[in-house]
Amino acid sequence: MKTRRGACHAAAAATAPGEGPEAQRRKRRRTAAAEGSPAAAGTPGVRPVGRDMFEELPDDLVVSILRDVAASASSPADLAGAMLTCKRFRELGQSKVVLARASPRCLAVRAKAWSEEAHRFLQRCADAGSLEACYLLGMIRFYCLGIRGSGAALMAAAAVGGHREALYSLAVVQFNGSGGGKDDRDLRAGAALCARAASLGHVGALRELGHCLQDGYGVRRSVLDGRRLLIQANARELAAVAASPPPQLLGKAAPHPTRRHSCLLSDFGCRAAAGEPHAANRFLADWFASRPLGTAAAVAAGGGSGSSPEEDGAGALRLCSQALCGRPETRRHEFRRCSVCGLVNYCSRACQALHWKMAHKAECTPMDRWLDVVGVGGGAAPQPHANADGAAAAPAP
């Protein structure tokens, strides 16, 4: 008789009726130890076998090791490689204790590698209680797969657990009425979610809340308090950049052309690389970079509009112009456009303020465009451009 490891057992070691798995495991260990003993080495017909120390490890210890591997994994391949080691690792690696501790980098699935297996993996992690998996899968379902209800529920579950990115994303959904119509916007709920995310250290939510206070958007207007929150957001950004390598002074060395810079330090003549976007934002940007936005939005709408992207017209739906955001519109004219040039659009005031400092401040030159539209050299001053929802995004100060 052979076990799954190939170890031979004597006939006397056969399983007796009523023996449990633990009793069978102890009997196999005693038999393997006896076969590997010096006395058994000289017995005819008995093959000496070395002791398998790995099989003697308790399951709790193996789960603890896999949990630490998942918590420190730098990519999804790290945990996948550990689970492919053997059948026992694969079974124990799917326990809730391991999946609940998966690190954000371990859950950072790329859009190019998206598959049903990746979807099931994130679902198992979310079911195990991972807030990061709930948020990431919720964003993917809400914006990419068009499963609005399930995606919003997953983001809400992460927000209830105190996930600051989920709180801010739900605030953006409330501000824009994403997944619904103009009447579905709830400015007060969006401001409350921003306040909660800002209290947990989310810089974008803090900047958004500052603009809301300055404009009276969902809260009572207070220019002084709004300006104070914007200064705090810049201070937190400065603290994050100070922890990174020293910034590079302008004029001493040319920065890399594809490297984005901190919007705060650019005002003081310094350049510093901006932080990495969240895995959910990177997934959205990569997803819609390889897929037509109109087609993805039509699938997201469930065909309820009864029209194709060609019928709606080219460019009916738009992405947020802040490159690190990746959020798309869920209906036409959902995002606000720049009130000066009307060529860029943003899902939030925070994205608008960042993009203004990073790029749009040097690109927003509307005078020639307005003169061409008016047809004269000295007509009246152009009116701010507002979208269908009646909201115009003014340039950031």
XYZ file of C-alpha atoms in Angstrom:
397
model
C 0.000 0.000 0.000
C 1.320 3.455 -0.920
C 0.410 6.902 0.279
C 0.188 9.990 -1.919
C 3.895 10.567 -1.165
C 4.837 7.092 -2.364
C 5.817 5.823 1.087
C 5.288 2.082 1.501
C 3.284 0.733 4.397
C 3.156 -2.771 5.820
C -0.077 -4.714 5.809
C -0.327 -4.268 9.562
C -0.571 -0.513 9.018
C -3.843 -0.784 7.145
C -6.590 1.526 8.272
C -8.832 -0.007 10.845
C -12.566 0.655 10.722
C -13.521 3.801 12.614
C -10.080 5.418 12.575
C -10.041 9.144 11.904
C -7.656 11.130 9.654
C -5.415 12.092 12.570
C -4.972 8.458 13.624
C -4.126 7.492 10.034
C -1.552 10.316 9.847
C 0.153 9.186 13.081
C 0.250 5.598 11.837
C 1.861 6.671 8.534
C 4.515 8.660 10.408
C 5.366 5.720 12.664
C 5.607 3.386 9.689
C 7.803 5.818 7.719
C 10.072 6.280 10.733
C 10.344 2.521 11.186
C 11.184 2.014 7.532
C 13.918 4.662 7.747
C 15.474 3.212 10.928
C 18.795 1.332 10.820
C 17.054 -1.893 11.877
C 14.669 -1.714 8.965
C 17.533 -0.998 6.572
C 18.785 -4.564 6.867
C 15.357 -6.194 6.654
C 14.791 -7.961 3.335
C 11.896 -6.583 1.288
C 11.741 -3.275 3.157
C 12.937 -0.131 1.329
C 14.454 2.511 3.626
C 12.728 5.834 3.225
C 13.881 9.164 4.714
C 11.570 11.042 7.030
C 9.393 13.683 5.359
C 9.735 16.603 7.746
C 7.400 18.766 5.671
C 4.454 16.433 6.227
C 4.998 16.663 9.966
C 4.366 20.420 9.978
C 0.941 21.293 11.399
C -1.557 22.922 9.054
C -1.753 25.980 11.301
C 1.957 26.630 10.851
C 1.757 26.281 7.060
C -1.224 28.660 6.952
C 0.706 31.150 9.069
C 3.635 31.003 6.650
C 1.386 31.467 3.619
C -0.362 34.352 5.370
C 2.964 36.139 5.802
C 3.827 35.442 2.162
C 0.529 36.992 1.050
C 0.973 40.004 3.336
C 4.472 40.741 1.995
C 3.896 39.786 -1.662
C 5.056 42.411 -4.156
C 2.927 41.054 -7.017
C 0.125 38.531 -7.587
C 2.716 36.095 -8.932
C 4.362 35.754 -5.506
C 1.337 34.168 -3.862
C 0.445 32.224 -7.018
C 3.945 30.736 -7.138
C 3.733 29.657 -3.517
C 0.339 28.025 -4.075
C 1.657 26.110 -7.092
C 4.383 24.457 -5.018
C 2.257 21.473 -4.081
C -1.308 20.357 -3.558
C -1.157 21.073 0.153
C -0.025 24.662 -0.429
C -2.776 25.136 -3.001
C -5.459 23.936 -0.604
C -4.217 25.830 2.448
C -3.446 28.962 0.414
C -7.140 29.386 -0.344
C -8.109 29.685 3.299
C -9.716 32.931 4.454
C -6.863 33.631 6.852
C -4.418 33.828 3.930
C -6.629 35.673 1.446
C -7.754 38.265 3.982
C -4.128 39.323 4.577
C -3.171 39.701 0.902
C -1.186 42.895 0.363
C -2.352 45.613 -2.068
C 0.471 44.692 -4.449
C -0.603 41.058 -4.288
C -4.109 42.088 -5.372
C -2.939 44.561 -8.052
C -4.234 42.684 -11.085
C -3.329 44.280 -14.414
C -5.946 45.005 -17.046
C -3.960 43.070 -19.662
C -3.978 39.981 -17.427
C -7.688 40.169 -16.574
C -9.471 36.831 -16.783
C -12.124 34.785 -15.057
C -9.440 33.328 -12.814
C -8.391 36.813 -11.717
C -12.044 37.714 -11.154
C -12.575 34.637 -8.953
C -9.376 35.321 -7.015
C -10.464 38.874 -6.158
C -13.934 37.606 -5.273
C -12.489 35.025 -2.872
C -10.314 37.689 -1.260
C -13.312 39.999 -0.926
C -15.381 37.207 0.630
C -12.543 36.581 3.077
C -12.819 40.163 4.317
C -10.059 41.984 2.405
C -11.069 45.663 2.142
C -8.555 46.266 -0.640
C -10.041 43.435 -2.700
C -13.565 44.770 -2.108
C -12.566 48.213 -3.369
C -10.568 47.015 -6.369
C -13.196 44.539 -7.517
C -15.929 47.107 -6.888
C -14.224 49.679 -9.119
C -13.677 47.095 -11.859
C -17.288 45.957 -11.780
C -18.743 49.448 -11.554
C -16.736 51.148 -14.308
C -15.305 48.369 -16.494
C -17.762 45.479 -16.389
C -20.891 47.590 -15.999
C -22.194 45.674 -12.969
C -23.209 48.848 -11.151
C -25.113 47.434 -8.191
C -22.562 44.812 -7.227
C -19.663 47.214 -7.749
C -21.220 49.910 -5.587
C -22.008 47.354 -2.883
C -18.397 46.157 -2.789
C -17.086 49.727 -2.566
C -19.599 50.434 0.197
C -18.410 47.368 2.117
C -14.828 48.640 1.889
C -15.929 52.138 2.922
C -17.726 50.804 5.986
C -14.463 49.131 6.989
C -12.627 52.470 6.781
C -10.987 52.151 3.360
C -10.208 55.764 2.458
C -9.919 55.207 -1.305
C -13.352 53.594 -1.308
C -14.796 56.516 0.647
C -13.424 59.029 -1.844
C -14.576 57.015 -4.864
C -18.087 56.824 -3.454
C -17.943 60.590 -2.914
C -17.136 61.074 -6.617
C -20.033 58.764 -7.506
C -22.381 60.830 -5.347
C -21.155 64.155 -6.742
C -21.643 63.025 -10.344
C -24.615 60.685 -9.948
C -22.533 58.021 -11.689
C -24.501 55.058 -12.919
C -27.731 57.072 -12.894
C -29.044 60.436 -14.010
C -28.542 64.041 -13.083
C -31.233 63.831 -10.407
C -29.337 61.009 -8.668
C -26.582 63.352 -7.513
C -26.336 63.797 -3.741
C -23.956 66.647 -2.951
C -24.386 66.441 0.817
C -23.589 62.732 0.860
C -20.553 63.336 -1.341
C -19.245 66.047 0.991
C -19.781 63.803 4.025
C -17.872 60.954 2.380
C -15.056 63.357 1.461
C -14.855 64.520 5.078
C -14.578 60.925 6.290
C -11.881 60.069 3.735
C -9.966 63.268 4.540
C -10.005 62.405 8.249
C -8.300 59.121 7.330
C -5.520 60.923 5.437
C -6.691 60.944 1.814
C -5.092 64.018 0.227
C -7.428 64.086 -2.783
C -10.487 64.011 -0.531
C -9.029 66.812 1.581
C -8.465 68.934 -1.518
C -11.956 68.119 -2.802
C -13.507 69.097 0.509
C -11.596 72.377 0.450
C -13.029 73.245 -2.965
C -16.509 72.253 -1.775
C -16.224 74.690 1.128
C -14.952 77.454 -1.126
C -17.793 76.958 -3.617
C -20.557 75.980 -1.202
C -20.868 72.672 -3.050
C -22.851 70.340 -0.812
C -21.844 72.214 2.366
C -22.258 75.699 3.776
C -19.837 78.010 2.014
C -16.757 79.089 3.946
C -13.912 80.456 1.842
C -11.576 80.706 4.815
C -12.086 77.091 5.926
C -11.800 75.880 2.359
C -8.510 77.681 1.865
C -7.245 76.223 5.117
C -8.021 72.681 3.940
C -6.283 73.308 0.611
C -3.174 74.446 2.479
C -3.347 71.291 4.581
C -3.591 69.172 1.431
C -0.499 70.869 0.014
C 1.327 70.350 3.320
C 0.529 66.639 3.308
C 1.673 66.400 -0.287
C 4.902 68.144 0.641
C 5.443 65.737 3.543
C 4.958 62.769 1.203
C 7.421 64.195 -1.313
C 9.932 65.008 1.437
C 10.024 61.320 2.360
C 10.998 60.481 -1.238
C 14.391 61.215 -2.882
C 15.385 64.932 -2.907
C 13.624 67.053 -5.557
C 15.449 68.349 -8.586
C 15.862 72.092 -9.026
C 14.754 73.629 -12.284
C 17.532 74.508 -14.682
C 20.119 72.096 -13.246
C 18.974 68.998 -15.070
C 16.171 68.336 -17.479
C 13.502 66.043 -16.051
C 12.417 62.889 -17.768
C 9.750 63.799 -20.359
C 7.328 61.108 -19.184
C 7.712 61.789 -15.451
C 4.911 63.689 -13.770
C 5.664 66.197 -11.067
C 4.255 67.326 -7.776
C 1.740 70.143 -8.293
C 2.858 71.869 -5.095
C 6.624 71.897 -5.627
C 6.219 73.104 -9.207
C 5.119 76.473 -7.786
C 8.438 76.777 -5.935
C 10.707 75.877 -8.847
C 11.266 72.239 -7.860
C 10.413 69.050 -9.648
C 9.634 65.801 -7.872
C 8.077 62.605 -9.098
C 4.422 62.225 -8.152
C 3.197 59.235 -6.203
C 2.071 56.057 -7.865
C -1.653 55.887 -8.661
C -3.792 53.356 -6.872
C -4.090 49.932 -8.463
C -7.764 50.577 -9.235
C -6.998 53.811 -11.104
C -4.171 52.166 -13.001
C -6.497 49.303 -13.956
C -9.132 51.729 -15.269
C -6.591 53.701 -17.290
C -5.137 50.550 -18.875
C -8.576 49.037 -19.460
C -9.975 51.976 -21.401
C -6.693 52.620 -23.201
C -7.178 49.347 -25.094
C -10.983 49.455 -25.462
C -13.284 52.000 -27.115
C -14.926 53.982 -24.357
C -18.244 54.171 -26.167
C -18.507 50.378 -26.455
C -17.571 49.843 -22.820
C -20.096 52.447 -21.707
C -22.837 50.880 -23.788
C -22.180 47.541 -22.116
C -22.125 49.283 -18.748
C -25.537 50.826 -19.469
C -26.921 47.395 -20.220
C -28.268 48.493 -23.581
C -30.980 50.500 -21.878
C -30.469 53.552 -24.072
C -31.183 51.514 -27.177
C -28.465 53.268 -29.146
C -25.007 52.270 -30.303
C -21.841 54.359 -29.946
C -22.136 55.264 -33.624
C -25.653 56.601 -33.085
C -24.584 58.600 -30.052
C -21.770 60.149 -32.021
C -18.028 59.907 -31.729
C -16.630 60.981 -28.389
C -20.036 60.977 -26.640
C -18.481 59.626 -23.448
C -15.201 60.887 -22.048
C -12.447 59.927 -19.642
C -11.237 62.183 -16.856
C -8.410 64.313 -18.269
C -6.337 63.725 -15.138
C -4.165 60.890 -16.446
C -3.704 59.209 -13.055
C -7.471 58.950 -12.467
C -8.829 56.712 -15.239
C -12.508 57.212 -14.377
C -14.915 57.255 -17.355
C -18.308 58.842 -17.700
C -21.291 56.563 -17.188
C -23.604 58.885 -19.114
C -23.145 61.747 -21.543
C -21.992 65.087 -20.118
C -21.471 63.632 -16.663
C -18.093 65.295 -16.062
C -17.483 69.045 -15.912
C -15.428 70.782 -18.586
C -12.906 73.545 -18.218
C -14.845 76.818 -18.266
C -12.112 78.564 -20.285
C -11.129 76.252 -23.135
C -13.787 73.543 -22.898
C -11.317 70.957 -24.174
C -10.691 68.990 -20.975
C -13.067 67.464 -18.457
C -12.772 66.183 -14.907
C -14.633 63.850 -12.606
C -13.887 66.041 -9.572
C -12.421 69.357 -8.507
C -9.430 67.532 -7.028
C -8.536 66.037 -10.413
C -9.027 69.436 -12.029
C -6.685 71.158 -9.556
C -3.995 68.513 -10.032
C -4.202 68.557 -13.816
C -4.139 72.363 -13.884
C -0.806 72.430 -12.074
C 0.649 69.422 -13.892
C -0.186 70.265 -17.508
C -3.292 72.263 -18.326
C -1.997 75.572 -16.994
C 0.434 75.694 -19.910
C -2.056 74.326 -22.448
C -5.188 76.378 -21.704
C -4.831 79.141 -24.350
C -8.358 79.822 -25.566
C -8.064 83.336 -27.020
C -7.390 82.322 -30.616
C -10.113 79.689 -30.425
C -12.699 82.144 -29.085
C -11.795 84.753 -31.724
C -12.257 82.175 -34.454
C -15.680 81.283 -33.090
C -16.800 84.913 -32.743
C -15.339 85.861 -36.117
C -14.068 89.269 -34.985
C -10.916 90.563 -33.446
C -12.412 92.286 -30.449
C -15.763 90.805 -29.510
C -17.273 90.466 -26.072
C -15.588 88.340 -23.478
C -16.414 84.628 -23.872
C -18.867 83.081 -21.444
C -17.796 80.050 -19.370
C -18.579 76.758 -21.024
C -21.018 74.636 -19.027
C -21.979 71.041 -19.721
C -25.486 69.637 -19.929
C -25.714 69.422 -16.142
C -25.176 73.159 -15.896
C -21.862 72.955 -14.014
C -18.699 74.630 -15.229
C -15.229 73.826 -14.003
C -13.220 76.973 -13.505
C -9.429 76.983 -13.651
C -7.797 76.211 -10.336
C -6.144 79.132 -8.547
